[in-house]
Coordinates of C-alpha atoms and ligand atoms in Angstrom, one line a residue:
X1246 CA -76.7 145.6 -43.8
X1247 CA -77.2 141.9 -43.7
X1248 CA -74.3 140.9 -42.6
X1249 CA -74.5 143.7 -39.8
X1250 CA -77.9 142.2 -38.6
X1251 CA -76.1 138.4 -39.2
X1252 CA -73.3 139.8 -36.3
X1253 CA -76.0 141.2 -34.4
X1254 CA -78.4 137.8 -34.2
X1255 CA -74.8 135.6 -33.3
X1256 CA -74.1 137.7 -30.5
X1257 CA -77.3 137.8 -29.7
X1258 CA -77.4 133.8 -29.9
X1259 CA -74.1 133.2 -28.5
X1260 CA -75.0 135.8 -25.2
X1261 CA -77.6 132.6 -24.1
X1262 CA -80.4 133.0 -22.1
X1263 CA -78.7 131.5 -19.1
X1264 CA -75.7 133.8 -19.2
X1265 CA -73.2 131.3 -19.7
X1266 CA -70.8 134.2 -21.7
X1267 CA -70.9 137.2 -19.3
X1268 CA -67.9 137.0 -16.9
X1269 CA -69.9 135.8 -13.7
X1270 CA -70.4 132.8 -12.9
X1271 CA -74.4 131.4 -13.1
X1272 CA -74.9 129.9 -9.2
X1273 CA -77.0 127.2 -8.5
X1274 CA -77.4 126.9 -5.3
X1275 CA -79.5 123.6 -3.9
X1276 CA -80.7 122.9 -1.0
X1277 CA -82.8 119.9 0.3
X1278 CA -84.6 119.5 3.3
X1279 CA -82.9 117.4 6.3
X1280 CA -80.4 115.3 4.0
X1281 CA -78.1 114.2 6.4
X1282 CA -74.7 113.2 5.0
X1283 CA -75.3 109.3 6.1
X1284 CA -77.6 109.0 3.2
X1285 CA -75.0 110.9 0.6
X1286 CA -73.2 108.2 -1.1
X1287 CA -69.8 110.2 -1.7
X1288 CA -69.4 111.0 2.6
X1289 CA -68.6 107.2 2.3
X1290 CA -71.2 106.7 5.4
X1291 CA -73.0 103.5 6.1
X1292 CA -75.7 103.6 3.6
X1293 CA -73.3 104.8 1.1
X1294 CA -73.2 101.0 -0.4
X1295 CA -76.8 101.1 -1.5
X1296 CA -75.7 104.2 -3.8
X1297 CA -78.4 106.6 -3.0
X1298 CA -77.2 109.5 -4.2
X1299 CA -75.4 108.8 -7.7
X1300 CA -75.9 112.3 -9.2
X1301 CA -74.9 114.3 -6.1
X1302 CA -71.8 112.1 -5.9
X1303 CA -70.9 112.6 -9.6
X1304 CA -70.9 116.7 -8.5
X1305 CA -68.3 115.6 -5.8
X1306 CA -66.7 113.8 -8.3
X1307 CA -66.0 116.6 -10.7
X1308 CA -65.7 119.0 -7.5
X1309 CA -65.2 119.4 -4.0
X1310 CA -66.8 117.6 -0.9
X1311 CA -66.5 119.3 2.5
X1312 CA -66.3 117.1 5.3
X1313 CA -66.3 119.3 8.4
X1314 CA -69.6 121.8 7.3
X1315 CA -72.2 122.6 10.4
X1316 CA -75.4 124.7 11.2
X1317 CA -75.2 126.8 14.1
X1318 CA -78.6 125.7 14.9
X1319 CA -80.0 122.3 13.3
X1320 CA -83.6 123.2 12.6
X1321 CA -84.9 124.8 9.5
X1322 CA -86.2 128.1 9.7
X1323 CA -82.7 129.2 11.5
X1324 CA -80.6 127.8 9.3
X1325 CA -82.4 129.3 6.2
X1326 CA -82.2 132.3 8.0
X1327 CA -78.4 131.6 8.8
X1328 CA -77.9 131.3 5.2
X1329 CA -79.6 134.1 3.7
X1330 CA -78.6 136.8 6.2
X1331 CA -74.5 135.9 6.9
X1332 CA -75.7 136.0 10.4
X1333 CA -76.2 133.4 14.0
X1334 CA -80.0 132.6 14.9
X1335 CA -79.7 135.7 17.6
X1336 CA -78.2 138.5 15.5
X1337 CA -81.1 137.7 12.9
X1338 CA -83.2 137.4 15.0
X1339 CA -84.9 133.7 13.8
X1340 CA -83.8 131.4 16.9
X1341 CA -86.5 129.1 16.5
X1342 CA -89.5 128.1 13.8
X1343 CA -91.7 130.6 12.8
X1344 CA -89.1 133.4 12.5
X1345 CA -89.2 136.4 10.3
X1346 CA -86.5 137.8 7.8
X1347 CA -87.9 141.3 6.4
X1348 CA -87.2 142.4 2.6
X1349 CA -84.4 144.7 4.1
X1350 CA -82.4 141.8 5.8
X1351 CA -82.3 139.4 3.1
X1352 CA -78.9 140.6 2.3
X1353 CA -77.8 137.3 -0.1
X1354 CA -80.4 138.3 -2.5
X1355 CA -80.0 142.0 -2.2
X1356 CA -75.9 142.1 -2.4
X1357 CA -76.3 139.2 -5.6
X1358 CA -78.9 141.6 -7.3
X1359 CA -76.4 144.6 -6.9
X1360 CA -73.8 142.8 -8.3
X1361 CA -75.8 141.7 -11.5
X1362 CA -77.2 139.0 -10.8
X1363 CA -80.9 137.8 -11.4
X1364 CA -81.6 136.2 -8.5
X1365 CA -84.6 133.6 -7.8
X1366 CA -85.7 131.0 -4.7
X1367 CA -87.8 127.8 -5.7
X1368 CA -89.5 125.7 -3.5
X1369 CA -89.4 125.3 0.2
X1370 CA -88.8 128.7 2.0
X1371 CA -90.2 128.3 5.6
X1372 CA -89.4 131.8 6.9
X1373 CA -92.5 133.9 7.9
X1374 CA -92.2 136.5 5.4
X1375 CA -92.0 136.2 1.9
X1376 CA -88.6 136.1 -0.3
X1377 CA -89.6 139.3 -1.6
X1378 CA -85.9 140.7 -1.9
X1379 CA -85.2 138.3 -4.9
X1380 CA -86.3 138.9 -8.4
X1381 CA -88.6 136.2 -8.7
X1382 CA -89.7 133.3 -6.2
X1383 CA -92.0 130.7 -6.2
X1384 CA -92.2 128.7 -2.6
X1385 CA -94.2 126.6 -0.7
X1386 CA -96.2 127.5 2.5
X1387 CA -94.7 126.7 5.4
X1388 CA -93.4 123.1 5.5
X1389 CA -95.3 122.6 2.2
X1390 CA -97.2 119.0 1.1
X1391 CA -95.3 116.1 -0.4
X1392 CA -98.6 116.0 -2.8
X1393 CA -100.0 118.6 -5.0
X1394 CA -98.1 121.3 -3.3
X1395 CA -99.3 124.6 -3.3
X1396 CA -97.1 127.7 -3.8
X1397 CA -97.2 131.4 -3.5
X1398 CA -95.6 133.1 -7.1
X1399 CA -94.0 136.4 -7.6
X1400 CA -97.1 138.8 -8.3
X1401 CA -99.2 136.9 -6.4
X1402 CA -101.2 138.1 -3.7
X1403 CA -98.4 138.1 -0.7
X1404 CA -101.4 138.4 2.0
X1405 CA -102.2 135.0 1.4
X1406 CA -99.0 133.8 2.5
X1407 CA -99.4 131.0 4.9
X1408 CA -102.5 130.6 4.3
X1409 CA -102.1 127.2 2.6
X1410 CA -105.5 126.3 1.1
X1411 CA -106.6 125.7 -2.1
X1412 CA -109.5 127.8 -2.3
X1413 CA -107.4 131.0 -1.0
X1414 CA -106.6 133.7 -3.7
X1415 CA -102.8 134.5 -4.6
X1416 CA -102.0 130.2 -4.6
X1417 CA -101.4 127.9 -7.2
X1418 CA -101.2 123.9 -6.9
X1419 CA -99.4 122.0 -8.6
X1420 CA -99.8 118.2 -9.4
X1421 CA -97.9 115.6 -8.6
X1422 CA -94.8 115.1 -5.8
X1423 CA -93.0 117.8 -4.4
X1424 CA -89.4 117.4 -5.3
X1425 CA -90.9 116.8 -9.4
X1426 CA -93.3 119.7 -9.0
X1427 CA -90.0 121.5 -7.4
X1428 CA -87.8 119.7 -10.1
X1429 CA -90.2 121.4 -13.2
X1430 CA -90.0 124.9 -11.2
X1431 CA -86.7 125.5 -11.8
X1432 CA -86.3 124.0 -15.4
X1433 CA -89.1 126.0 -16.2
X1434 CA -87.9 129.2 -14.9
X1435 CA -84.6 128.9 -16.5
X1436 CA -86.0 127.8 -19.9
X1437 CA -88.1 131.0 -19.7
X1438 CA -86.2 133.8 -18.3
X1439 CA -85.2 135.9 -20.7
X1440 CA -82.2 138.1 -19.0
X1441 CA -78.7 138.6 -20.3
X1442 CA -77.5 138.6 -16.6
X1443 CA -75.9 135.1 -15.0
X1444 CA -78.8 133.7 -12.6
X1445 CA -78.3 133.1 -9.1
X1446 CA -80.6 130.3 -8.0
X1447 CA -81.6 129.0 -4.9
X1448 CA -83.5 125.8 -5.7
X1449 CA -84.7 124.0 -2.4
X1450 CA -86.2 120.7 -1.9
X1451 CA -89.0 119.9 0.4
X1452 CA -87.8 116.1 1.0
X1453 CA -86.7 114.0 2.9
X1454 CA -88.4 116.4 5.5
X1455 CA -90.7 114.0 7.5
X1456 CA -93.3 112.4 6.5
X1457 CA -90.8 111.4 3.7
X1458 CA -93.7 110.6 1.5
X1459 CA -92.0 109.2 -1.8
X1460 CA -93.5 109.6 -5.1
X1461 CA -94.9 105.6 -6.2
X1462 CA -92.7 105.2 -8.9
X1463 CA -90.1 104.5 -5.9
X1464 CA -92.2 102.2 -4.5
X1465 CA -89.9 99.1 -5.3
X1466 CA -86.6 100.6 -4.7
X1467 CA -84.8 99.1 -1.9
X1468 CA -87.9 97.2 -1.0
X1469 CA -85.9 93.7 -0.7
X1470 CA -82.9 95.2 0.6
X1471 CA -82.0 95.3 4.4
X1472 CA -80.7 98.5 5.3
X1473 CA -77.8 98.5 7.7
X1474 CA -78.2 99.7 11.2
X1475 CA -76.1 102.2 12.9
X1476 CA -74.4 100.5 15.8
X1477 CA -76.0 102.6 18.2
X1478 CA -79.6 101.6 17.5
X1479 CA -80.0 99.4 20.1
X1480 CA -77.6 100.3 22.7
X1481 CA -77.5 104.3 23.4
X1482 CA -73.8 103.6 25.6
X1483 CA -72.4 106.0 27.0
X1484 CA -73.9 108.9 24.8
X1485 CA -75.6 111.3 26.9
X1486 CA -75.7 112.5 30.3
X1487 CA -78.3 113.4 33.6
X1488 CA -79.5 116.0 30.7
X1489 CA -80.8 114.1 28.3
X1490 CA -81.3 110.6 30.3
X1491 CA -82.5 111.8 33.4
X1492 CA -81.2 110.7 36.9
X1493 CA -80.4 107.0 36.5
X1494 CA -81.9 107.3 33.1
X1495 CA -85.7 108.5 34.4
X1496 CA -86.6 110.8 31.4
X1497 CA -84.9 108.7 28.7
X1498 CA -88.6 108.0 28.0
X1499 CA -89.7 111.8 27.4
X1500 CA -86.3 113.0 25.7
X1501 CA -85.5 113.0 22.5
X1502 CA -87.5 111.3 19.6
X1503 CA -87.0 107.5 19.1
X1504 CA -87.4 105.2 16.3
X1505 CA -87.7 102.4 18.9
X1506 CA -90.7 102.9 21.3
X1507 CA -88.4 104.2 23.9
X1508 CA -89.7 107.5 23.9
X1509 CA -93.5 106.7 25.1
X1510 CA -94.4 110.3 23.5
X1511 CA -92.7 110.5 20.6
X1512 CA -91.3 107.7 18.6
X1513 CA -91.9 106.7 14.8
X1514 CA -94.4 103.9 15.4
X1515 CA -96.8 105.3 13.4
X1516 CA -94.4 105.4 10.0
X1517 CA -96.3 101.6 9.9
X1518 CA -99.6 102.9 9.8
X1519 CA -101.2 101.3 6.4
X1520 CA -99.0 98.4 6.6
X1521 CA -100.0 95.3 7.9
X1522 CA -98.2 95.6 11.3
X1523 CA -99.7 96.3 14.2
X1524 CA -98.3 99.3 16.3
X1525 CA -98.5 96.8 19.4
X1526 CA -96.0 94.0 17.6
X1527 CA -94.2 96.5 15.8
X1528 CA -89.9 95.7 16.4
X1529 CA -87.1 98.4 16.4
X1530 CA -86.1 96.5 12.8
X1531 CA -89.4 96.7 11.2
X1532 CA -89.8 100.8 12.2
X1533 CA -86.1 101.4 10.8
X1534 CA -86.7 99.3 8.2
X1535 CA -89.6 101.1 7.2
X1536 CA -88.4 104.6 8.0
X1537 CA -85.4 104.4 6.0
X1538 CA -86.5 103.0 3.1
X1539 CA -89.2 106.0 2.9
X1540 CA -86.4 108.4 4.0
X1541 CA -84.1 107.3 1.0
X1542 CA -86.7 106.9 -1.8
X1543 CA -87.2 110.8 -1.5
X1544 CA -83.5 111.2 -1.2
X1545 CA -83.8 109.5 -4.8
X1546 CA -86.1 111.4 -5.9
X1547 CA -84.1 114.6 -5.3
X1548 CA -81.3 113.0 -6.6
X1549 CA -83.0 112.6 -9.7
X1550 CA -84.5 115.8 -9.9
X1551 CA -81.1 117.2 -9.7
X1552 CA -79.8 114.6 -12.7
X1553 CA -82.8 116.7 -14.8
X1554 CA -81.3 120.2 -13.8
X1555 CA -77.6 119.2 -14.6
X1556 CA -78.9 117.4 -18.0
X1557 CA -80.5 121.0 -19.2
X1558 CA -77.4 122.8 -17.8
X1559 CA -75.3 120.7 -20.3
X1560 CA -77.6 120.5 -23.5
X1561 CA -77.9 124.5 -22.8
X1562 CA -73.6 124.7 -22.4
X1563 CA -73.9 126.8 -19.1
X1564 CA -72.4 123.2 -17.1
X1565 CA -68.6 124.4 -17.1
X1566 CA -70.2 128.2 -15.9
X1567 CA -72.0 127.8 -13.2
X1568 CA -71.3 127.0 -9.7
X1569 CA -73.3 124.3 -8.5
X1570 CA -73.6 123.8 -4.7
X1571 CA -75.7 120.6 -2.8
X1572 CA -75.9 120.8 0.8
X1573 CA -79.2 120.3 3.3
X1574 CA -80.5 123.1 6.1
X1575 CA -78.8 120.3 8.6
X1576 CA -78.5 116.9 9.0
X1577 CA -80.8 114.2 10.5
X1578 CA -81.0 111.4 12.8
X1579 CA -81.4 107.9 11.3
X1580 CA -81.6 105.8 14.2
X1581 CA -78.2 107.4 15.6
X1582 CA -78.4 106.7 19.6
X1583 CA -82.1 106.2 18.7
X1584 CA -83.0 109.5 17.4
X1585 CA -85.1 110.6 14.5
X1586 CA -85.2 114.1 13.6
X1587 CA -82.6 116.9 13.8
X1588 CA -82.0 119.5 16.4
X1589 CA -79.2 118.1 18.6
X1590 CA -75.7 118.7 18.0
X1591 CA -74.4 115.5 17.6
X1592 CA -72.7 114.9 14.4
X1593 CA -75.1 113.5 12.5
X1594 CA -77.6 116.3 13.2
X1595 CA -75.4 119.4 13.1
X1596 CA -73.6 118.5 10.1
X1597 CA -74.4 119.9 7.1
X1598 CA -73.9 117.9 3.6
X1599 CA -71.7 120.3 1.6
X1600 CA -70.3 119.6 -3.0
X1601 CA -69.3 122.2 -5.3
X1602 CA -68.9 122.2 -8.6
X1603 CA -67.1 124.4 -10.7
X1604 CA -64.0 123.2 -12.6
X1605 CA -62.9 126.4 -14.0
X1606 CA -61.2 127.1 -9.7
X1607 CA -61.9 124.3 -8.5
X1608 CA -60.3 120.6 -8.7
X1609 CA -62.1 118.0 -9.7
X1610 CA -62.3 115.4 -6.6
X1611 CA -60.8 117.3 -3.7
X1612 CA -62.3 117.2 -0.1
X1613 CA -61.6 119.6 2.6
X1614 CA -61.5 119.1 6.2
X1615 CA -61.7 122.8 7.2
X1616 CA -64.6 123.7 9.7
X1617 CA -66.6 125.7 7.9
X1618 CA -70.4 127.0 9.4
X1619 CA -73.9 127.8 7.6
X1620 CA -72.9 131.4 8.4
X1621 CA -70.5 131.8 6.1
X1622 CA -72.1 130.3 2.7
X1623 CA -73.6 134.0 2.1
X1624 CA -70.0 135.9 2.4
X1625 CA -69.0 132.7 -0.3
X1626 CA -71.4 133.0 -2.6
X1627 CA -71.1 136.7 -2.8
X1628 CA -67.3 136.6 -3.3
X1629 CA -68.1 134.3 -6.3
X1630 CA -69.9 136.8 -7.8
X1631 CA -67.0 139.7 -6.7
X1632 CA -68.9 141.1 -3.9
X1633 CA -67.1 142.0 -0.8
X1634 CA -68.3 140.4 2.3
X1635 CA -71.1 142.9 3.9
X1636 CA -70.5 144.1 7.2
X1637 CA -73.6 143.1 8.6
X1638 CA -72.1 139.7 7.9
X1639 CA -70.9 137.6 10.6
X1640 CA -70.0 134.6 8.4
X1641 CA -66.2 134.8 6.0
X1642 CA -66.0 133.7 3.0
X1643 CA -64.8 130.0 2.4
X1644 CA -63.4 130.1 -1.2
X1645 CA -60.0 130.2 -0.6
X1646 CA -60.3 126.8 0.6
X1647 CA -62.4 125.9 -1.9
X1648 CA -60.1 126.9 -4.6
X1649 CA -56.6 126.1 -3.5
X1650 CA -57.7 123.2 -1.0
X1651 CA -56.0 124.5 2.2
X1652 CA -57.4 126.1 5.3
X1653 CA -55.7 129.1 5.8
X1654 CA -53.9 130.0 9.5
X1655 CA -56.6 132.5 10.1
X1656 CA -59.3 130.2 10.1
X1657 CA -61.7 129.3 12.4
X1658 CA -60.7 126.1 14.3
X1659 CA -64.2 125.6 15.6
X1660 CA -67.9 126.0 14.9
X1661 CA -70.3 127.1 17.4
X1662 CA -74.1 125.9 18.4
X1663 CA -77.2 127.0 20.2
X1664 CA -80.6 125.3 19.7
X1665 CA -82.6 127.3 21.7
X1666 CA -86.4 125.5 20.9
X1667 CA -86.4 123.9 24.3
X1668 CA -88.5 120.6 24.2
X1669 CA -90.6 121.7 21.4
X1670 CA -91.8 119.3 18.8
X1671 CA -89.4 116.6 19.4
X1672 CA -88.9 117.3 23.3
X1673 CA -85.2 118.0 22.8
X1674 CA -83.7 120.2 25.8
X1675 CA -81.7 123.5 24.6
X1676 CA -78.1 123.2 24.5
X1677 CA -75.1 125.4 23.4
X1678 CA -71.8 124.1 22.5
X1679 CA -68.2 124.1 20.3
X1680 CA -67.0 121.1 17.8
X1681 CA -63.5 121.9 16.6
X1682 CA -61.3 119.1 15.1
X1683 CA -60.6 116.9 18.3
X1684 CA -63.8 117.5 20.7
X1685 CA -67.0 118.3 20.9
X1686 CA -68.2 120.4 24.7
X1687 CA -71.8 120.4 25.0
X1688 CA -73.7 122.2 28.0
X1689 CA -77.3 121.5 28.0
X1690 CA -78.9 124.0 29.9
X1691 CA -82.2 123.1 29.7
X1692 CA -84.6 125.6 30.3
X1693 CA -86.9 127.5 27.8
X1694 CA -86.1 131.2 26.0
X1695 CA -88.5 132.6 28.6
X1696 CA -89.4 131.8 31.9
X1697 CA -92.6 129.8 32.0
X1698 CA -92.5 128.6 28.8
X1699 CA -91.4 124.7 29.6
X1700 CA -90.6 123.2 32.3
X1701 CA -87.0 123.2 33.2
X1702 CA -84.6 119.6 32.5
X1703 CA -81.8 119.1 34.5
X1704 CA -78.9 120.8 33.5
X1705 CA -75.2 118.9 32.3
X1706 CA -72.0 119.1 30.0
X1707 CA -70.9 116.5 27.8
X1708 CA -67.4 116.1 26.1
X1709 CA -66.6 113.5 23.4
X1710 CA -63.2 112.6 22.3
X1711 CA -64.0 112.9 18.5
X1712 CA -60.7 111.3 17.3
X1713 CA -61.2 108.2 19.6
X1714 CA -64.7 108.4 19.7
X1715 CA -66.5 109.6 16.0
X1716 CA -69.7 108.5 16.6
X1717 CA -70.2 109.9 20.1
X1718 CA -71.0 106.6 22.3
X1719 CA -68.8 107.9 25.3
X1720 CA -69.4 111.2 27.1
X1721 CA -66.0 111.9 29.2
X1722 CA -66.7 114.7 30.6
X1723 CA -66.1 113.3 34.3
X1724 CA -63.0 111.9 33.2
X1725 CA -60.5 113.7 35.0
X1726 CA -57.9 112.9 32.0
X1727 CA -60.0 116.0 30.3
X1728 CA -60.2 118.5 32.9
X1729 CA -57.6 120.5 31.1
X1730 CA -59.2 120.2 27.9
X1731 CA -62.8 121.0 29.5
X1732 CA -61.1 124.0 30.9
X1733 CA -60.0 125.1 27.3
X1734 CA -63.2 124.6 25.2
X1735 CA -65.2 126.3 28.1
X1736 CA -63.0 129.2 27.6
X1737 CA -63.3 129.0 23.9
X1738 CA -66.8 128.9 23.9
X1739 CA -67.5 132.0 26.0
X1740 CA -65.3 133.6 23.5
X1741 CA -67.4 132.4 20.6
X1742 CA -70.5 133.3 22.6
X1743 CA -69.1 137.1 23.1
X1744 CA -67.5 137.1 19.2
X1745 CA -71.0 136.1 17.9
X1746 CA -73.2 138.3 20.2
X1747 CA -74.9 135.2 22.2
X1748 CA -74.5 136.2 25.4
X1749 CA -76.8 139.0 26.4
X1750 CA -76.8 138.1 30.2
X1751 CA -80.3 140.3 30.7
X1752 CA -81.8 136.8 28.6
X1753 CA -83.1 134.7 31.0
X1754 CA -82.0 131.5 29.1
X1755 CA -78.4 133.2 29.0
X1756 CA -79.0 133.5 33.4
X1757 CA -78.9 129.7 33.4
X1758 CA -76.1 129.3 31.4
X1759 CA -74.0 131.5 33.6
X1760 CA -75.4 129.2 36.6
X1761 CA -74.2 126.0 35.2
X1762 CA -71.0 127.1 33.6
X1763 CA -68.8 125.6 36.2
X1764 CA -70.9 123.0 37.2
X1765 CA -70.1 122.5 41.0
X1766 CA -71.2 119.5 42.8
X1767 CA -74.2 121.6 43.7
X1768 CA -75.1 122.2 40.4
X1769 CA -75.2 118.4 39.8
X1770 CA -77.2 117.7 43.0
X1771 CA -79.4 120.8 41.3
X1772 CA -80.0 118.5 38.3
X1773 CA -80.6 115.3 39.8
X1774 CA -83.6 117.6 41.7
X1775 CA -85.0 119.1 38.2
X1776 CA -84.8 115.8 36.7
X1777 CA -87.3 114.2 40.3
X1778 CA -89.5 117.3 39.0
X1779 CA -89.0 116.9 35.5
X1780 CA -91.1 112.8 35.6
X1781 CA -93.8 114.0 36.2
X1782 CA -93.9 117.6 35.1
X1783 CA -92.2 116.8 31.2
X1784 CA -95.2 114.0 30.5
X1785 CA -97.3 116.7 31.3
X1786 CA -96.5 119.3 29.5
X1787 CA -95.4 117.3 26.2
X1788 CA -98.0 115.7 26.3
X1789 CA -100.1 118.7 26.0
X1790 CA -97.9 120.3 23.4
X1791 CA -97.9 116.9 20.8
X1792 CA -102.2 117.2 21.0
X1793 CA -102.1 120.8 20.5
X1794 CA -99.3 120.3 17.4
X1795 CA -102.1 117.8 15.8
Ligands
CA1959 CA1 -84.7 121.0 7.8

């Protein structure tokens, strides 16, 4: 009898509370918020020299870095949407902030959970309705504070969702930064849970979202270093067209965000409010200066939030069992052509940071340059855990070139884009577009999802030569060297567009895009017309949008 209880209580203690014995794979899926791969110190970018990422480089060390991931729409709610549904911004039906996935369409927590899998989110969530399809959650409201943040639990009261205040029932604030209070979430919930079943969790980071409010204790780091400039700071080139300039460059100050005080509406002046610079003496250097350094002490203090989780993944054993996965909602503009922000689809905004871990498939230190989109990370995940890809699912699963390192023939040679939030927030015109290996064809449209909304901005396509021309300085789209090449990705794109349902022609936005495809000589006379209308109308109406966001 004793010794049948002593078997019992060592399978009982060998079957650990984080699952590391059962057949599946534990996933740990983590996710911070605009971490653009510049700041990653394994993508080898500028900024990798100041190391500011040593944990999330030591994953890439042990795994695999992808070089070529992208959003289909760089802006949060979408592409957490994107993510959790295996579906483009239009098919689930989150196109811009503020969108809704119900219980029923939160398919990478329901097919996980049918497949055995105790599922959880932690942290910043920003889709309207709650994450009520996993097994336990515990998110921020909305965009969350870098301060005390304040969550909504599982068994909370879900009507208080959004509400955001203190004093509201069904909330609880915690103390301290976001990424530690984030940080102690997760360790705490897989110290205490208590199944036998391998965890999936989806543990997301509110930084370096904007403000990037750091916590102090990184108040000295980097302080005396000089952080590199992109070459494009100062000098935009030839990035760009009669879209996103203006007519002899008219609108370049309405479009766009700027660190630099080119945008009169929207720059990041005010990151040097409470230090003892003026906002009238303030220089490009001193706002990048000061920008980055904030940006990249709450990258470190992700990265060392993560250091925490891996530590008590080790000491617990599960480290070799579970699939650990860093990548960012999109990417983020750190003085690229003078941009802050996200939300175009340059490189630096639409790509997405993308490691795995998991040395029992996959080798240690490999890199892939395989296009792969945000759409297919649910179809992935799920075919780690031995689900078939759902049909609902518009993405495909990725692990075969995550485990044997090539891209298969069938693969897609190209991701698609459509940011559809025209002007909003940081007065960024809608665009669609393709990126495969050599090119990037961009058509800025221009003109709101319904009529009314905005005014219009003149309409344009850009090309860049990605091979010859990486960091996008020189739009060739005029250059009659690429007219056969234009001709090709055009054609390519309105089969993406049909393939992925984004081209419903009774959508006004969709009307425009028909009108411009071609882009006659009319067209551009068209544009240089909008963009007369467009000085004094834009100032106007961003104006009034920037008071009414405050
Ligand atoms: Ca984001």
């Amino acid at each position: 009898m004793m010794f049948r209880i002593l078997i019992v209580t060592i399978l009982f203690s060998t079957i650990s509370i984080i699952g590391q014995n059962l057949d599946k794979p534990n996933i740990l899926f983590i996710m911070s918020d605009d971490h653009t791969s510049t700041a990653i110190g394994a993508y080898g970018g500028r900024l990798a020299s100041l190391n500011p990422t040593p944990t999330i480089d030591q994953i890439a060390k042990e795994g695999m870095l992808l070089e070529n991931t992208f959003c289909n729409n760089a802006i949060c709610s979408p592409s957490r949407a994107t993510i959790l549904t295996g579906q483009y911004s239009i098919v689930n039906g989150v196109t811009s902030l503020g969108g809704k996935v119900p219980k029923e369409q939160q398919y990478l927590a329901i097919e996980m959970k049918k497949a055995g899998y105790e599922t959880a989110v932690i942290g910043k969530w920003h889709l309207g309705i709650l994450p009520l399809a996993f097994d336990y959650y515990k998110v921020l409201h909305s965009q969350g504070a870098y301060f005390n943040p304040i969550f909504t639990e599982k068994g909370m009261l879900v009507k208080d969702f959004k509400a955001g205040k203190k004093t509201e029932k069904g909330t609880i604030q915690m103390e301290g930064h976001s990424s530690d209070c984030i940080g102690d979430s997760g360790l705490n919930w897989l110290k205490e849970r208590k199944s036998n079943q391998p965890f999936f969790l989806k543990l997301h980071f509110k930084a370096p979202h904007g403000p990037q409010d750091y916590a102090p204790r990184y108040e000295n780091y980097l302080a005396d270093v000089d952080i590199p400039e992109p070459e494009n700071l100062r000098d935009r080139k030839n990035n760009g067209s009669i879209a996103t300039r203006g007519y002899k460059d008219e609108l370049t100050k309405y479009i766009g965000s700027s660190v630099s005080n080119r945008n009169v509406l929207r720059n990041n002046i005010s990151i040097l409010r409470g230090t003892n610079i003026s906002k009238e003496e303030a220089t490009t250097s001193q706002i990048y200066q000061r920008f980055l350094k904030k940006y990249l002490r709450c990258v470190k203090g992700v990265d060392d939030n993560i250091a925490r989780v891996i530590d008590y993944l080790k000491e617990t054993g599960a480290y070799d069992n579970t699939i650990i996965i860093y990548t960012a909602d999109q990417g983020y503009y750190l003085g690229e052509h003078d941009f802050m922000d996200k939300r175009w689809a340059y490189e630096e905004g639409m790509r997405m940071p993308f490691i795995i871990r998991y040395p029992k498939t996959i080798k240690k230190g490999s890199r892939s340059k395989a296009i792969v989109e945000n759409v297919d990370f649910a179809p992935t995940l799920l075919d780690f855990a031995g689900v078939a890809t759902p049909s609902q699912m518009q993405g495909k699963s990725f692990r075969p070139i995550l485990e044997s390192g090539e891209t298969p023939n069938d693969w897609k040679t190209s991701a698609y884009y459509h940011y559809y939030l025209h002007l909003a927030h940081h007065h960024n015109p809608a665009h669609i577009g393709i990126r495969t290996d050599d090119y990037k064809l961009l058509l800025f449209y221009g003109a709101p999802e319904k009529e009314g909304k905005m005014p219009h901005t003149p309409a344009a396509w850009e090309l860049y030569d990605l091979k010859k021309d990486p960091t996008e300085d020189n739009n060739v789209y005029n250059n009659p060297k690429y007219k056969k090449v234009v001709m090709k990705l055009k054609s390519e794109l309105k089969q993406l567009r049909a393939n992925y349902k984004d081209n419903n022609d009774a959508l006004y936005y969709n009307k425009i895009i028909e009108e411009y495809w071609d882009y006659s000589p009319e067209d551009y006379q068209k544009a240089i017309a909008i963009s007369a209308k467009a000085v004094t109308s834009l100032p106007k109406a961003l104006d009034k949008k920037s008071k009414k966001k405050k």
